[in-house]
Tab-separated table of C-alpha atoms in Angstrom:
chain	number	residue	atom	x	y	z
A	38	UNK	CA	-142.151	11.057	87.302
A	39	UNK	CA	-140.491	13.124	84.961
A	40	UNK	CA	-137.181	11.022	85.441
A	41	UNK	CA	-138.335	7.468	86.254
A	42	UNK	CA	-140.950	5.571	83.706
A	43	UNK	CA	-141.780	2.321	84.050
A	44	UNK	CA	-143.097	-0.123	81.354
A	45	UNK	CA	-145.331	-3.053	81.255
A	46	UNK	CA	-146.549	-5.286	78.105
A	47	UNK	CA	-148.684	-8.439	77.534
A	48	UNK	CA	-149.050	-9.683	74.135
A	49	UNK	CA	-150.277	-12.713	72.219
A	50	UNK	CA	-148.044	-12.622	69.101
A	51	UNK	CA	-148.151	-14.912	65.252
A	52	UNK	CA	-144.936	-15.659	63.461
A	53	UNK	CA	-145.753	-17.511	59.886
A	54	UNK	CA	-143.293	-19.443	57.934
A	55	UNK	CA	-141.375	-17.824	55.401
A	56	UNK	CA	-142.291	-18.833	52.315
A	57	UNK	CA	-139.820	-20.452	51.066
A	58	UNK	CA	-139.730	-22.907	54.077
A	59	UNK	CA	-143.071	-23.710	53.379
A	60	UNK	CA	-143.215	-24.019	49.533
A	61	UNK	CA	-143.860	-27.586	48.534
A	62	UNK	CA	-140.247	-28.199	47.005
A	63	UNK	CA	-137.050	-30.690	47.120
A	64	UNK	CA	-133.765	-30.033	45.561
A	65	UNK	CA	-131.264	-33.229	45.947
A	66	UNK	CA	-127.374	-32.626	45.738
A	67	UNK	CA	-125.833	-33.933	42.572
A	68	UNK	CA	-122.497	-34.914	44.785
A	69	UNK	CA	-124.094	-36.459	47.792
A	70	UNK	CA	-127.072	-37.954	48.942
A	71	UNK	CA	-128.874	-34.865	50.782
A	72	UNK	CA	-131.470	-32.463	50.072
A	73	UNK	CA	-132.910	-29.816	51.294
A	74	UNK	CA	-136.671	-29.031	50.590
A	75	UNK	CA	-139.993	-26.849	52.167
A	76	UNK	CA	-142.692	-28.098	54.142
A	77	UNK	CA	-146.284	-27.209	53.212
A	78	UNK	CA	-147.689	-28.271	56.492
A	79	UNK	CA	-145.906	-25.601	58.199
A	80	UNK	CA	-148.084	-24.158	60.926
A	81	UNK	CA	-147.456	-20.329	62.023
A	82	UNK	CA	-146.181	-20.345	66.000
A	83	UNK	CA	-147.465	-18.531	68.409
A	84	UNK	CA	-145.929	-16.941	71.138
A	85	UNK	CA	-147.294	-15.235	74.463
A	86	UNK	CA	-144.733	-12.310	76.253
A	87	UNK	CA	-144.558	-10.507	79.018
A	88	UNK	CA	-142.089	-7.551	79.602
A	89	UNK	CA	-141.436	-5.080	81.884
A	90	UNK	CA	-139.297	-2.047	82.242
A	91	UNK	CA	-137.636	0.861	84.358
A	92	UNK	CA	-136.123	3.873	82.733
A	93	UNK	CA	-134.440	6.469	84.587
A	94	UNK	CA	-133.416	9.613	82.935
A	95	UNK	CA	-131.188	11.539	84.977
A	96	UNK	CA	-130.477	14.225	82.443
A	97	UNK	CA	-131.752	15.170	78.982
A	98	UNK	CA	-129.337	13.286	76.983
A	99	UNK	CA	-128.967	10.467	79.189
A	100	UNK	CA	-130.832	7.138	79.998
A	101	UNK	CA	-130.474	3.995	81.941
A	102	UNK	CA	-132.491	1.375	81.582
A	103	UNK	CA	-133.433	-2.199	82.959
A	104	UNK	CA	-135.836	-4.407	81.312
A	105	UNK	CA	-136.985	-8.390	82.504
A	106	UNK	CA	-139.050	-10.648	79.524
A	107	UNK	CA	-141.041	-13.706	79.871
A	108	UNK	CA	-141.943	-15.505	76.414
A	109	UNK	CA	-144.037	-19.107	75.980
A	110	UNK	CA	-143.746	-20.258	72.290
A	111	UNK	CA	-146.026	-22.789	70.856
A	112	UNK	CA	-144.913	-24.902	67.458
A	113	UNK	CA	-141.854	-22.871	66.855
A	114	UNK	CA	-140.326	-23.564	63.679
A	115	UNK	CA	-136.756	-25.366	63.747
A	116	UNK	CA	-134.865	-27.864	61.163
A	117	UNK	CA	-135.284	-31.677	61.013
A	118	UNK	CA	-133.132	-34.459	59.058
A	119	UNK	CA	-135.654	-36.962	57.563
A	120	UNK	CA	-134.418	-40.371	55.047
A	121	UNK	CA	-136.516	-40.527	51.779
A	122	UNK	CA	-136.165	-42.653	48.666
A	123	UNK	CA	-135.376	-41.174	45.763
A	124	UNK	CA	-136.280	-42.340	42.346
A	125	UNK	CA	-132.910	-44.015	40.494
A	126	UNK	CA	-130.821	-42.659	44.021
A	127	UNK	CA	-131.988	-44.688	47.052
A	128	UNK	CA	-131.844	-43.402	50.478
A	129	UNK	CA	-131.470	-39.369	50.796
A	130	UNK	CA	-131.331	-37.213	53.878
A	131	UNK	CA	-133.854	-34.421	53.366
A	132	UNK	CA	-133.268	-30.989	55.719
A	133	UNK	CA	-136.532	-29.550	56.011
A	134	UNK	CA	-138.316	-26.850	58.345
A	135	UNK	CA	-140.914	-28.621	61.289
A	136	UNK	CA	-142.873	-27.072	63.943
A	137	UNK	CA	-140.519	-27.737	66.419
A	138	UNK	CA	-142.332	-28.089	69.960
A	139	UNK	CA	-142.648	-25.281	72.743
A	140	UNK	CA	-140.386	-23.090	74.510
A	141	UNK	CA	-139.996	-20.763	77.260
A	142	UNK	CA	-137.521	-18.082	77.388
A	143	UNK	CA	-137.042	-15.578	80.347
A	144	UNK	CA	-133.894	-12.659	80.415
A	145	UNK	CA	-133.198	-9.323	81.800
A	146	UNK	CA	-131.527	-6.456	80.072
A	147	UNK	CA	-129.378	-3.292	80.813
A	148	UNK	CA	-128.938	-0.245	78.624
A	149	UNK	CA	-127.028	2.883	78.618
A	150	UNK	CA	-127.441	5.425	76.643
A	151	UNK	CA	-125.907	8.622	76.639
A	152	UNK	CA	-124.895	11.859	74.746
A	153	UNK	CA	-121.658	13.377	75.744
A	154	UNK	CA	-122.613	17.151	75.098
A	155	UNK	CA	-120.721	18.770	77.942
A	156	UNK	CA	-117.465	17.977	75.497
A	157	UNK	CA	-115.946	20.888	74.307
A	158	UNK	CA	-117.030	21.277	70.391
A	159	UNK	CA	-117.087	20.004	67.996
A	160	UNK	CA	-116.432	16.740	70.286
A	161	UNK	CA	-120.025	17.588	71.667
A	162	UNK	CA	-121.461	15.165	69.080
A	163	UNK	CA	-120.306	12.181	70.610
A	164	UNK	CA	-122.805	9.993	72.363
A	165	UNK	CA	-122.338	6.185	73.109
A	166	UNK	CA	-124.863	3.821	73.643
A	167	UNK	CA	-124.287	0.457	75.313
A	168	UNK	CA	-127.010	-2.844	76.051
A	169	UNK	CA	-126.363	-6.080	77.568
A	170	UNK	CA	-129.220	-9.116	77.407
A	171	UNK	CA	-128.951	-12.095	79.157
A	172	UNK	CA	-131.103	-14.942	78.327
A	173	UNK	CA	-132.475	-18.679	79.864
A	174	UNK	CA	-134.755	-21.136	77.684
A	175	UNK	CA	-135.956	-24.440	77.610
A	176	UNK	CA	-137.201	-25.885	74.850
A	177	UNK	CA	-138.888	-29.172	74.024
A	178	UNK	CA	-138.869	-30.377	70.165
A	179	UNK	CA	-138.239	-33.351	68.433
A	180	UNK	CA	-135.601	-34.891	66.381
A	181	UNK	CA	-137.348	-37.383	64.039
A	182	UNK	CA	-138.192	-39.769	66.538
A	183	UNK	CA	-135.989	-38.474	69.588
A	184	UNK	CA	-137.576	-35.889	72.472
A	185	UNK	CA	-135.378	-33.387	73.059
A	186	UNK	CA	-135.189	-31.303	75.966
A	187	UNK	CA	-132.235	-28.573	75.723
A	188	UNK	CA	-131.885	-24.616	75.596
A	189	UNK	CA	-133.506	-22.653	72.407
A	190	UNK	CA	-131.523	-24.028	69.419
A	191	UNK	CA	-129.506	-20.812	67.674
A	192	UNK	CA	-130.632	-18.817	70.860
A	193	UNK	CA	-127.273	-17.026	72.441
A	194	UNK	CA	-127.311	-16.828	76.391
A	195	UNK	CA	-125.661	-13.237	76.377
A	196	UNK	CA	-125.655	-10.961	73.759
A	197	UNK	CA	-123.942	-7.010	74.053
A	198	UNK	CA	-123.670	-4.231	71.904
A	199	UNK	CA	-121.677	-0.917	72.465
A	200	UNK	CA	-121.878	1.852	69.892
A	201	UNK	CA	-120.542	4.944	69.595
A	202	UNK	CA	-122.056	7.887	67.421
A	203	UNK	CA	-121.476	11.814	66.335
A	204	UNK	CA	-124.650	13.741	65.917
A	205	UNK	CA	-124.375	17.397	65.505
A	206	UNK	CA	-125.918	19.908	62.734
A	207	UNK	CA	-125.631	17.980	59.140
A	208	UNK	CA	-123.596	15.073	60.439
């Protein structure tokens, strides 16, 4: 209708390595036995995502929104610890990027947006817009020789964001 939309995506997605994390490279410390270095047999992962949406727009300037997301990732990229010898330094511990092992992810997520034009002027500008995402994952990688099976490693469970703005004429 002209208030209500709803939303619905598939996709099959690629996410390469950045470069750097694949560039055949080592640097060792000079203090301590570590280094970091890239990993040329970096594979891109793949990911497949599902997502669905309902909008509701109850006035011009104003929008609700509620959103669920499914995601499978295969080979996602993470960091390992790996021992190498080192020329004239012995045993190192290199930090590289691996392909990391699969993951599923699944959330829902709540927005408001609105623009507060019924103010009296010039406070008619002001708008605020608000989201909150809440997210579940598995993931199963491994840690040299160690399976792990945990949540999404750097993945936050709930995430928020409120903003407010002024929009009106130049400003």
């Amino acid at each position: 209708s002209d208030t209500l939309v709803a939303r619905f995506a598939a996709s099959r997605v690629i996410n390469r390595p950045n470069v750097t994390d694949s560039a055949p490279r080592i640097s060792v410390s000079r203090d301590s036995p570590n280094a970091s270095g890239g990993n040329p047999a970096l594979k891109p992962f793949l990911a497949d995502q599902l997502d669905a949406s309902l909008e509701w727009y109850p006035a011009p300037t104003t929008a609700l929104t509620g959103a669920v997301f499914w995601k499978k990732m295969d080979d996602y990229i993470t960091q390992q610890n790996t021992t190498i010898q080192v020329p004239g330094r012995g045993d190192i511990l290199l930090s590289t990027s691996v392909n990391g092992g699969d993951a599923k992810l699944t959330g829902v997520e709540l927005a408001y947006n609105q623009s507060l034009a019924f103010l009296p002027g010039p406070f008619d500008g002001l708008g605020v817009q608000a989201s909150l995402t809440l997210v579940d994952s598995k993931a199963s990688y491994f840690a040299g020789n160690r399976q792990i099976k945990d949540d999404l490693i750097g993945l936050s469970k709930t995430s928020y964001n409120l903003v407010g703005y002024y929009e009106k004429g130049p400003l």
